[in-house]
Amino acid sequence: MKPVPKFFNTAGPMKPELHYCIDPLTRFDLEEIESLIRQNKYFILHAPRQTGKTSCLLALRDYINKQGEFYAVYANVEGGQAFRNDVKTVESRVVGTIAERAAMTLQSDLPRDLFHKVAASPEQDRLALYLKMLSEALDKPLLLFIDEIDALVGDSLVSVLRQLRSGYDLRPQAFPQSIILCGVRDVRDYRIVLSNQDIVTGGSAFNIKAESLRLGNFSREEIHQLYMQHTAATGQVFDEACFPQIWEATEGQPWLVNALGYEVTMNMRENRDRSVRIIPEMMYRAQERLIYRRDTHIDILIDKLREERVRNVIAPILANEDGEVEQHLKDDDIQYVVDMGLVVRDKPLRIANAIYREVISQANL
Ligand SMILES: Nc1ncnc2c1ncn2[C@@H]1O[C@H](COP(=O)(O)OP(=O)(O)O)[C@@H](O)[C@H]1O
Ligand SMILES: [Mg+2]
């Protein structure tokens, strides 16, 4: 079979054999992460939606497992989302996911066998028990990467965070040596509403002095490098004048960068003729089409605008209440909207890129 030509990925984590790709391991400070792991730290990796968090975690997992010193297990806890405050069901989902992923990584049935043991046990905190039993059973320290931690809410989130903390003193022999919690925000900043309406912060439930790393957007060089992969693969040339425009439109937001690339090289059919040179006017049209089409990425953005604290920050920016905007806003609200990737902390605050600006101003707050 002929190999499928590569393309710009607009759907989920990277597969470098299929997609034009910036090596995920170059997108964060790998040395720092390795050092945190060696120091037995628990830490947080966060960034807005579709920045490449999952791609980075998966690449890190594979990189570490190849070295052979640790077992790195990736688990996505998003499956617990639907069960809201049902602590037991969420816990069982989370443990089940970790067990499945561990079984794949270790290529052994042990993690599944332990899961069944734990499920049958009268113990209350089954996530903690499971991590303890698994860590003890392994011949190398366990590293656990938990993705989409912010899919969990309320009592369930608190229970999971509390249990992850509970074995901290047992690491690395009887608990994971290092845990990475990955989500959109720093989980310690959440105000978690419990089923009894009490509010606790993530930081009090996960009371571990942890580092927090934020994954950034692509630089201009990375955008260029990504698009050049298309040129190298197909011979199709981008006029150099396209690049300042791609930057302006996206400011390096990874999904937007790919979505523009896909639009202009694939969805705009006439450009599938690879002898067509891509010029700024085409990039501009791709941008308009993207905004008009309202992919999920854009739709979720518009959805966010319904939240009062988001509007509190965005509305004065749109109204161009220059310079003074910040003084009237709660820093918590600003941080929230920055963490969502909607706004950047320039002076004055501003919408993160031209595409978002256009989408937001069309949304009629
Ligand atoms: N290393 C990368 N190289 C190129 N594009 C990337 C890379 N990482 C992420 N992206 C872009 O971001 C999108 C989301 O990636 P993903 O890892 O699922 O992010 P997240 O977990 O932050 O939502 C991808 O579909 C792709 O468009
Ligand atoms: Mg993800």
Short mmCIF file of C-alpha atoms and ligand atoms in Angstrom, two decimals:
data_model
loop_
_atom_site.label_atom_id
_atom_site.label_comp_id
_atom_site.label_asym_id
_atom_site.label_seq_id
_atom_site.Cartn_x
_atom_site.Cartn_y
_atom_site.Cartn_z
CA MET A 1 0.00 0.00 0.00
CA LYS A 2 1.20 3.50 -0.81
CA PRO A 3 1.89 5.52 2.35
CA VAL A 4 -0.82 8.11 3.04
CA PRO A 5 0.54 11.60 2.47
CA LYS A 6 0.84 13.52 5.71
CA PHE A 7 -1.52 16.36 6.57
CA PHE A 8 -2.17 19.12 9.10
CA ASN A 9 -3.84 17.54 12.13
CA THR A 10 -7.02 19.16 13.38
CA ALA A 11 -8.41 16.27 15.40
CA GLY A 12 -6.86 15.25 18.67
CA PRO A 13 -3.34 14.22 19.68
CA MET A 14 -0.48 14.00 17.22
CA LYS A 15 0.57 10.91 15.34
CA PRO A 16 3.91 11.90 13.83
CA GLU A 17 3.67 9.15 11.23
CA LEU A 18 0.45 10.74 9.91
CA HIS A 19 0.72 14.44 10.68
CA TYR A 20 3.07 17.32 10.09
CA CYS A 21 4.42 17.68 13.59
CA ILE A 22 6.66 19.71 15.85
CA ASP A 23 8.46 17.21 18.07
CA PRO A 24 6.36 17.41 21.27
CA LEU A 25 9.42 16.83 23.45
CA THR A 26 10.87 20.12 22.23
CA ARG A 27 7.78 22.03 23.35
CA PHE A 28 8.57 22.02 27.04
CA ASP A 29 11.70 22.04 29.10
CA LEU A 30 12.40 18.30 29.07
CA GLU A 31 15.39 18.69 31.33
CA GLU A 32 13.30 20.44 33.94
CA ILE A 33 10.62 17.77 33.77
CA GLU A 34 13.17 15.00 34.14
CA SER A 35 14.63 16.82 37.10
CA LEU A 36 11.21 17.17 38.76
CA ILE A 37 10.64 13.46 38.25
CA ARG A 38 14.01 12.64 39.79
CA GLN A 39 13.15 14.83 42.75
CA ASN A 40 9.99 12.75 43.28
CA LYS A 41 7.81 15.79 42.66
CA TYR A 42 4.13 15.90 41.89
CA PHE A 43 3.42 18.68 39.43
CA ILE A 44 0.94 20.31 37.12
CA LEU A 45 1.03 20.79 33.38
CA HIS A 46 -1.62 23.10 32.06
CA ALA A 47 -2.58 24.99 28.93
CA PRO A 48 -5.72 26.00 27.03
CA ARG A 49 -7.67 23.48 25.00
CA GLN A 50 -5.92 22.09 21.94
CA THR A 51 -2.48 23.35 22.74
CA GLY A 52 -0.84 19.92 22.62
CA LYS A 53 -0.97 18.79 26.25
CA THR A 54 -2.03 15.24 25.46
CA SER A 55 0.49 14.95 22.61
CA CYS A 56 3.22 16.07 25.00
CA LEU A 57 2.23 13.64 27.75
CA LEU A 58 2.10 10.72 25.33
CA ALA A 59 5.49 11.58 23.87
CA LEU A 60 6.94 11.97 27.36
CA ARG A 61 5.52 8.61 28.39
CA ASP A 62 7.07 6.86 25.41
CA TYR A 63 10.38 8.64 25.85
CA ILE A 64 10.62 7.65 29.52
CA ASN A 65 9.53 4.08 28.99
CA LYS A 66 12.14 3.67 26.27
CA GLN A 67 14.84 4.64 28.75
CA GLY A 68 13.82 1.80 31.03
CA GLU A 69 14.36 3.35 34.43
CA PHE A 70 10.68 3.95 35.29
CA TYR A 71 7.25 2.80 34.23
CA ALA A 72 5.36 5.81 32.94
CA VAL A 73 1.60 5.33 32.68
CA TYR A 74 -0.74 7.79 30.97
CA ALA A 75 -4.41 7.82 31.93
CA ASN A 76 -7.17 10.12 30.73
CA VAL A 77 -9.87 10.51 33.40
CA GLU A 78 -12.37 12.27 31.15
CA GLY A 79 -14.59 9.14 31.38
CA GLY A 80 -15.47 10.17 34.93
CA GLN A 81 -17.03 13.42 33.76
CA ALA A 82 -20.59 12.17 33.31
CA PHE A 83 -20.80 10.86 36.87
CA ARG A 84 -20.40 14.25 38.51
CA ASN A 85 -20.66 13.87 42.31
CA ASP A 86 -20.99 10.09 42.27
CA VAL A 87 -17.69 9.54 44.05
CA LYS A 88 -17.66 5.74 43.96
CA THR A 89 -18.42 5.46 40.26
CA VAL A 90 -15.87 8.10 39.34
CA GLU A 91 -13.26 6.43 41.51
CA SER A 92 -13.93 3.08 39.91
CA ARG A 93 -13.70 4.63 36.41
CA VAL A 94 -10.44 6.35 37.25
CA VAL A 95 -8.88 3.21 38.71
CA GLY A 96 -10.19 1.15 35.77
CA THR A 97 -8.62 3.55 33.27
CA ILE A 98 -5.29 3.54 35.06
CA ALA A 99 -5.39 -0.27 35.20
CA GLU A 100 -6.14 -0.59 31.47
CA ARG A 101 -3.40 1.84 30.48
CA ALA A 102 -0.90 0.29 32.89
CA ALA A 103 -1.65 -3.15 31.47
CA MET A 104 -0.88 -1.85 27.98
CA THR A 105 2.30 -0.09 29.04
CA LEU A 106 3.62 -2.99 31.10
CA GLN A 107 2.28 -5.58 28.67
CA SER A 108 1.10 -7.60 31.61
CA ASP A 109 -2.18 -8.63 33.21
CA LEU A 110 -0.97 -7.65 36.66
CA PRO A 111 -2.58 -4.17 36.66
CA ARG A 112 -5.95 -5.70 35.72
CA ASP A 113 -5.69 -8.43 38.35
CA LEU A 114 -4.96 -5.83 40.99
CA PHE A 115 -7.95 -3.80 39.80
CA HIS A 116 -10.25 -6.75 40.41
CA LYS A 117 -8.74 -7.28 43.84
CA VAL A 118 -9.22 -3.66 44.77
CA ALA A 119 -12.76 -3.58 43.39
CA ALA A 120 -13.65 -6.44 45.70
CA SER A 121 -12.01 -4.93 48.76
CA PRO A 122 -14.00 -3.28 51.57
CA GLU A 123 -11.44 -0.44 51.65
CA GLN A 124 -12.86 3.09 51.22
CA ASP A 125 -10.17 4.83 49.22
CA ARG A 126 -9.72 2.50 46.32
CA LEU A 127 -7.71 4.79 44.12
CA ALA A 128 -5.07 5.21 46.82
CA LEU A 129 -5.15 1.50 47.57
CA TYR A 130 -4.75 0.66 43.90
CA LEU A 131 -1.79 2.98 43.40
CA LYS A 132 -0.17 1.56 46.51
CA MET A 133 -0.60 -2.06 45.42
CA LEU A 134 0.53 -1.37 41.87
CA SER A 135 3.61 0.59 42.93
CA GLU A 136 4.60 -2.13 45.38
CA ALA A 137 4.17 -4.85 42.79
CA LEU A 138 6.39 -3.20 40.18
CA ASP A 139 10.14 -3.64 39.91
CA LYS A 140 10.69 0.01 38.92
CA PRO A 141 9.18 3.26 40.24
CA LEU A 142 5.83 4.24 38.76
CA LEU A 143 5.19 7.62 37.13
CA LEU A 144 1.56 8.54 36.60
CA PHE A 145 0.35 11.12 34.08
CA ILE A 146 -3.29 12.01 34.66
CA ASP A 147 -4.86 13.87 31.76
CA GLU A 148 -8.05 15.97 31.77
CA ILE A 149 -8.16 16.19 35.52
CA ASP A 150 -10.58 19.11 35.11
CA ALA A 151 -13.18 16.82 33.58
CA LEU A 152 -13.88 15.79 37.17
CA VAL A 153 -15.98 18.00 39.42
CA GLY A 154 -17.21 18.47 42.95
CA ASP A 155 -16.98 15.66 45.49
CA SER A 156 -15.38 13.33 42.97
CA LEU A 157 -12.56 15.71 42.10
CA VAL A 158 -11.86 16.37 45.76
CA SER A 159 -11.84 12.65 46.50
CA VAL A 160 -9.38 11.95 43.68
CA LEU A 161 -7.06 14.81 44.66
CA ARG A 162 -7.18 13.83 48.30
CA GLN A 163 -6.32 10.23 47.51
CA LEU A 164 -3.43 11.23 45.27
CA ARG A 165 -2.07 13.25 48.12
CA SER A 166 -2.68 10.56 50.72
CA GLY A 167 0.14 8.30 49.61
CA TYR A 168 2.66 11.07 49.00
CA ASP A 169 4.83 10.01 51.94
CA LEU A 170 4.94 6.41 50.66
CA ARG A 171 6.54 7.26 47.32
CA PRO A 172 8.39 5.87 45.44
CA GLN A 173 8.27 2.35 46.94
CA ALA A 174 4.56 2.22 47.65
CA PHE A 175 3.11 5.11 45.65
CA PRO A 176 3.91 6.76 42.31
CA GLN A 177 7.26 8.53 42.45
CA SER A 178 5.92 11.38 40.38
CA ILE A 179 2.46 12.39 39.26
CA ILE A 180 1.65 14.92 36.55
CA LEU A 181 -1.82 16.42 36.70
CA CYS A 182 -2.78 17.84 33.34
CA GLY A 183 -5.67 20.13 32.50
CA VAL A 184 -6.64 23.57 31.28
CA ARG A 185 -6.05 25.29 34.60
CA ASP A 186 -3.75 24.78 37.53
CA VAL A 187 -6.00 22.47 39.51
CA ARG A 188 -4.97 24.20 42.72
CA ASP A 189 -6.73 27.36 41.52
CA TYR A 190 -10.15 25.75 41.20
CA ARG A 191 -12.95 26.62 43.48
CA ILE A 192 -14.66 23.27 43.77
CA VAL A 193 -18.34 23.29 44.68
CA LEU A 194 -19.26 20.24 46.75
CA SER A 195 -22.67 18.57 46.75
CA ASN A 196 -23.42 20.21 50.10
CA GLN A 197 -22.64 23.58 48.46
CA ASP A 198 -19.43 24.03 50.43
CA ILE A 199 -16.57 25.39 48.39
CA VAL A 200 -13.02 24.13 48.70
CA THR A 201 -10.02 25.03 46.57
CA GLY A 202 -8.14 22.44 44.59
CA GLY A 203 -5.07 23.55 46.50
CA SER A 204 -6.47 22.48 49.82
CA ALA A 205 -7.47 19.06 48.51
CA PHE A 206 -4.17 18.55 46.71
CA ASN A 207 -2.06 20.03 49.42
CA ILE A 208 1.33 19.35 47.95
CA LYS A 209 3.80 22.02 47.13
CA ALA A 210 3.87 21.30 43.43
CA GLU A 211 5.37 23.11 40.49
CA SER A 212 3.07 24.28 37.77
CA LEU A 213 4.23 24.32 34.16
CA ARG A 214 2.33 25.98 31.39
CA LEU A 215 2.64 24.72 27.83
CA GLY A 216 2.95 27.65 25.45
CA ASN A 217 1.91 28.30 21.87
CA PHE A 218 4.09 27.82 18.81
CA SER A 219 6.74 30.39 18.07
CA ARG A 220 7.03 31.96 14.61
CA GLU A 221 9.86 29.54 13.87
CA GLU A 222 7.77 26.54 14.83
CA ILE A 223 4.93 27.68 12.57
CA HIS A 224 7.38 28.06 9.73
CA GLN A 225 8.90 24.66 10.44
CA LEU A 226 5.47 23.02 10.45
CA TYR A 227 4.38 24.55 7.14
CA MET A 228 7.74 23.74 5.57
CA GLN A 229 7.01 20.08 6.24
CA HIS A 230 4.11 20.41 3.83
CA THR A 231 6.35 22.05 1.26
CA ALA A 232 8.97 19.34 1.69
CA ALA A 233 6.38 16.57 1.34
CA THR A 234 4.39 17.94 -1.61
CA GLY A 235 6.50 20.61 -3.29
CA GLN A 236 3.74 23.16 -2.68
CA VAL A 237 5.25 26.54 -1.87
CA PHE A 238 4.02 29.14 0.61
CA ASP A 239 4.82 32.70 -0.29
CA GLU A 240 6.97 34.07 2.54
CA ALA A 241 4.45 36.89 2.99
CA CYS A 242 1.97 34.30 4.28
CA PHE A 243 3.84 33.86 7.53
CA PRO A 244 3.36 37.24 9.18
CA GLN A 245 -0.30 36.79 8.41
CA ILE A 246 -0.52 33.30 9.91
CA TRP A 247 1.14 34.71 12.99
CA GLU A 248 -1.27 37.60 13.22
CA ALA A 249 -4.26 35.27 12.79
CA THR A 250 -3.18 32.63 15.31
CA GLU A 251 -0.32 33.97 17.43
CA GLY A 252 0.86 30.38 17.43
CA GLN A 253 -2.25 28.75 18.94
CA PRO A 254 -1.45 25.18 17.81
CA TRP A 255 -4.88 24.08 16.67
CA LEU A 256 -5.51 27.31 14.78
CA VAL A 257 -2.15 27.00 13.05
CA ASN A 258 -3.04 23.51 11.85
CA ALA A 259 -6.62 24.38 10.99
CA LEU A 260 -5.44 27.20 8.70
CA GLY A 261 -2.91 24.89 7.09
CA TYR A 262 -5.51 22.22 6.50
CA GLU A 263 -8.03 24.69 5.17
CA VAL A 264 -5.69 26.22 2.65
CA THR A 265 -4.04 22.99 1.45
CA MET A 266 -6.98 20.56 1.56
CA ASN A 267 -10.40 22.15 1.98
CA MET A 268 -9.73 24.79 -0.64
CA ARG A 269 -9.84 22.22 -3.39
CA GLU A 270 -8.18 24.24 -6.10
CA ASN A 271 -5.07 24.27 -3.92
CA ARG A 272 -4.84 20.50 -3.92
CA ASP A 273 -2.99 21.05 -7.16
CA ARG A 274 0.40 21.26 -5.51
CA SER A 275 1.82 23.42 -8.24
CA VAL A 276 -0.40 26.25 -6.95
CA ARG A 277 1.68 28.66 -4.90
CA ILE A 278 -0.07 29.67 -1.66
CA ILE A 279 -0.27 33.45 -1.37
CA PRO A 280 -1.50 35.70 1.49
CA GLU A 281 -4.84 36.30 -0.19
CA MET A 282 -5.54 32.54 0.03
CA MET A 283 -4.51 32.45 3.68
CA TYR A 284 -6.89 35.28 4.31
CA ARG A 285 -9.73 33.40 2.66
CA ALA A 286 -8.87 30.28 4.68
CA GLN A 287 -9.10 32.35 7.83
CA GLU A 288 -12.55 33.69 6.89
CA ARG A 289 -13.79 30.21 6.06
CA LEU A 290 -12.51 28.89 9.34
CA ILE A 291 -14.30 31.57 11.32
CA TYR A 292 -17.47 31.05 9.35
CA ARG A 293 -17.46 27.28 9.76
CA ARG A 294 -17.39 27.32 13.55
CA ASP A 295 -15.55 24.09 14.30
CA THR A 296 -15.85 22.69 17.81
CA HIS A 297 -12.80 24.65 18.87
CA ILE A 298 -14.49 27.93 17.92
CA ASP A 299 -17.87 26.82 19.21
CA ILE A 300 -16.52 26.10 22.68
CA LEU A 301 -14.96 29.53 22.67
CA ILE A 302 -18.31 31.15 21.96
CA ASP A 303 -19.86 28.99 24.63
CA LYS A 304 -17.38 30.33 27.19
CA LEU A 305 -18.65 33.83 26.51
CA ARG A 306 -21.85 32.91 28.32
CA GLU A 307 -19.98 32.77 31.62
CA GLU A 308 -20.29 35.94 33.57
CA ARG A 309 -16.70 36.11 34.68
CA VAL A 310 -15.53 35.69 31.09
CA ARG A 311 -17.81 38.48 29.94
CA ASN A 312 -16.61 40.68 32.78
CA VAL A 313 -13.14 40.54 31.30
CA ILE A 314 -13.94 40.48 27.60
CA ALA A 315 -16.59 43.19 27.41
CA PRO A 316 -14.38 46.11 28.48
CA ILE A 317 -11.63 44.93 26.14
CA LEU A 318 -14.06 44.95 23.23
CA ALA A 319 -15.43 48.32 24.26
CA ASN A 320 -11.86 49.53 24.07
CA GLU A 321 -11.80 50.92 27.54
CA ASP A 322 -8.12 51.34 27.08
CA GLY A 323 -5.44 50.91 29.67
CA GLU A 324 -7.69 51.17 32.67
CA VAL A 325 -9.49 47.90 32.05
CA GLU A 326 -7.43 45.84 34.44
CA GLN A 327 -7.87 47.98 37.48
CA HIS A 328 -11.58 47.29 37.62
CA LEU A 329 -11.34 43.56 37.22
CA LYS A 330 -10.82 40.78 39.69
CA ASP A 331 -7.47 39.16 39.13
CA ASP A 332 -9.11 35.74 39.52
CA ASP A 333 -11.38 36.48 36.58
CA ILE A 334 -8.49 37.66 34.45
CA GLN A 335 -6.43 34.57 35.31
CA TYR A 336 -9.37 32.36 34.41
CA VAL A 337 -9.77 33.90 30.98
CA VAL A 338 -6.01 33.85 30.40
CA ASP A 339 -5.96 30.14 31.33
CA MET A 340 -8.74 29.53 28.80
CA GLY A 341 -6.46 31.05 26.19
CA LEU A 342 -8.91 33.80 25.27
CA VAL A 343 -6.91 36.73 26.50
CA VAL A 344 -3.22 37.52 26.92
CA ARG A 345 -1.77 39.64 29.64
CA ASP A 346 -0.34 42.42 27.55
CA LYS A 347 -0.65 46.01 28.57
CA PRO A 348 -3.49 46.58 28.03
CA LEU A 349 -5.12 43.16 28.17
CA ARG A 350 -6.07 41.94 24.72
CA ILE A 351 -7.79 39.09 22.91
CA ALA A 352 -5.25 36.34 22.19
CA ASN A 353 -5.23 36.43 18.37
CA ALA A 354 -7.02 37.89 15.35
CA ILE A 355 -9.20 34.83 14.76
CA TYR A 356 -10.53 34.85 18.32
CA ARG A 357 -11.01 38.60 18.10
CA GLU A 358 -13.14 38.20 15.01
CA VAL A 359 -15.13 35.30 16.46
CA ILE A 360 -15.77 37.13 19.71
CA SER A 361 -16.79 40.38 18.10
CA GLN A 362 -19.22 38.52 15.84
CA ALA A 363 -20.72 36.76 18.84
CA ASN A 364 -22.42 39.95 20.05
CA LEU A 365 -21.85 39.87 23.76
N1 LIG B 1 3.50 18.79 18.42
C1 LIG B 1 2.55 19.31 17.63
N2 LIG B 1 2.81 19.63 16.34
C2 LIG B 1 1.85 20.16 15.56
N3 LIG B 1 0.59 20.40 15.98
C3 LIG B 1 0.26 20.10 17.26
C4 LIG B 1 1.22 19.54 18.14
N4 LIG B 1 0.63 19.35 19.34
C5 LIG B 1 -0.64 19.77 19.20
N5 LIG B 1 -0.89 20.21 17.96
C6 LIG B 1 -2.20 20.74 17.48
O1 LIG B 1 -3.05 20.85 18.61
C7 LIG B 1 -4.17 19.97 18.49
C8 LIG B 1 -4.51 19.39 19.82
O2 LIG B 1 -3.50 18.53 20.32
P1 LIG B 1 -3.71 17.78 21.72
O3 LIG B 1 -2.44 17.11 22.08
O4 LIG B 1 -4.94 16.93 21.67
O5 LIG B 1 -3.94 19.05 22.66
P2 LIG B 1 -4.65 19.20 24.09
O6 LIG B 1 -4.45 17.91 24.83
O7 LIG B 1 -3.95 20.37 24.71
O8 LIG B 1 -6.10 19.50 23.82
C9 LIG B 1 -3.75 18.95 17.45
O9 LIG B 1 -4.90 18.40 16.81
C10 LIG B 1 -2.91 19.81 16.52
O10 LIG B 1 -3.76 20.60 15.70
MG MG B 2 -5.91 16.66 25.63
#
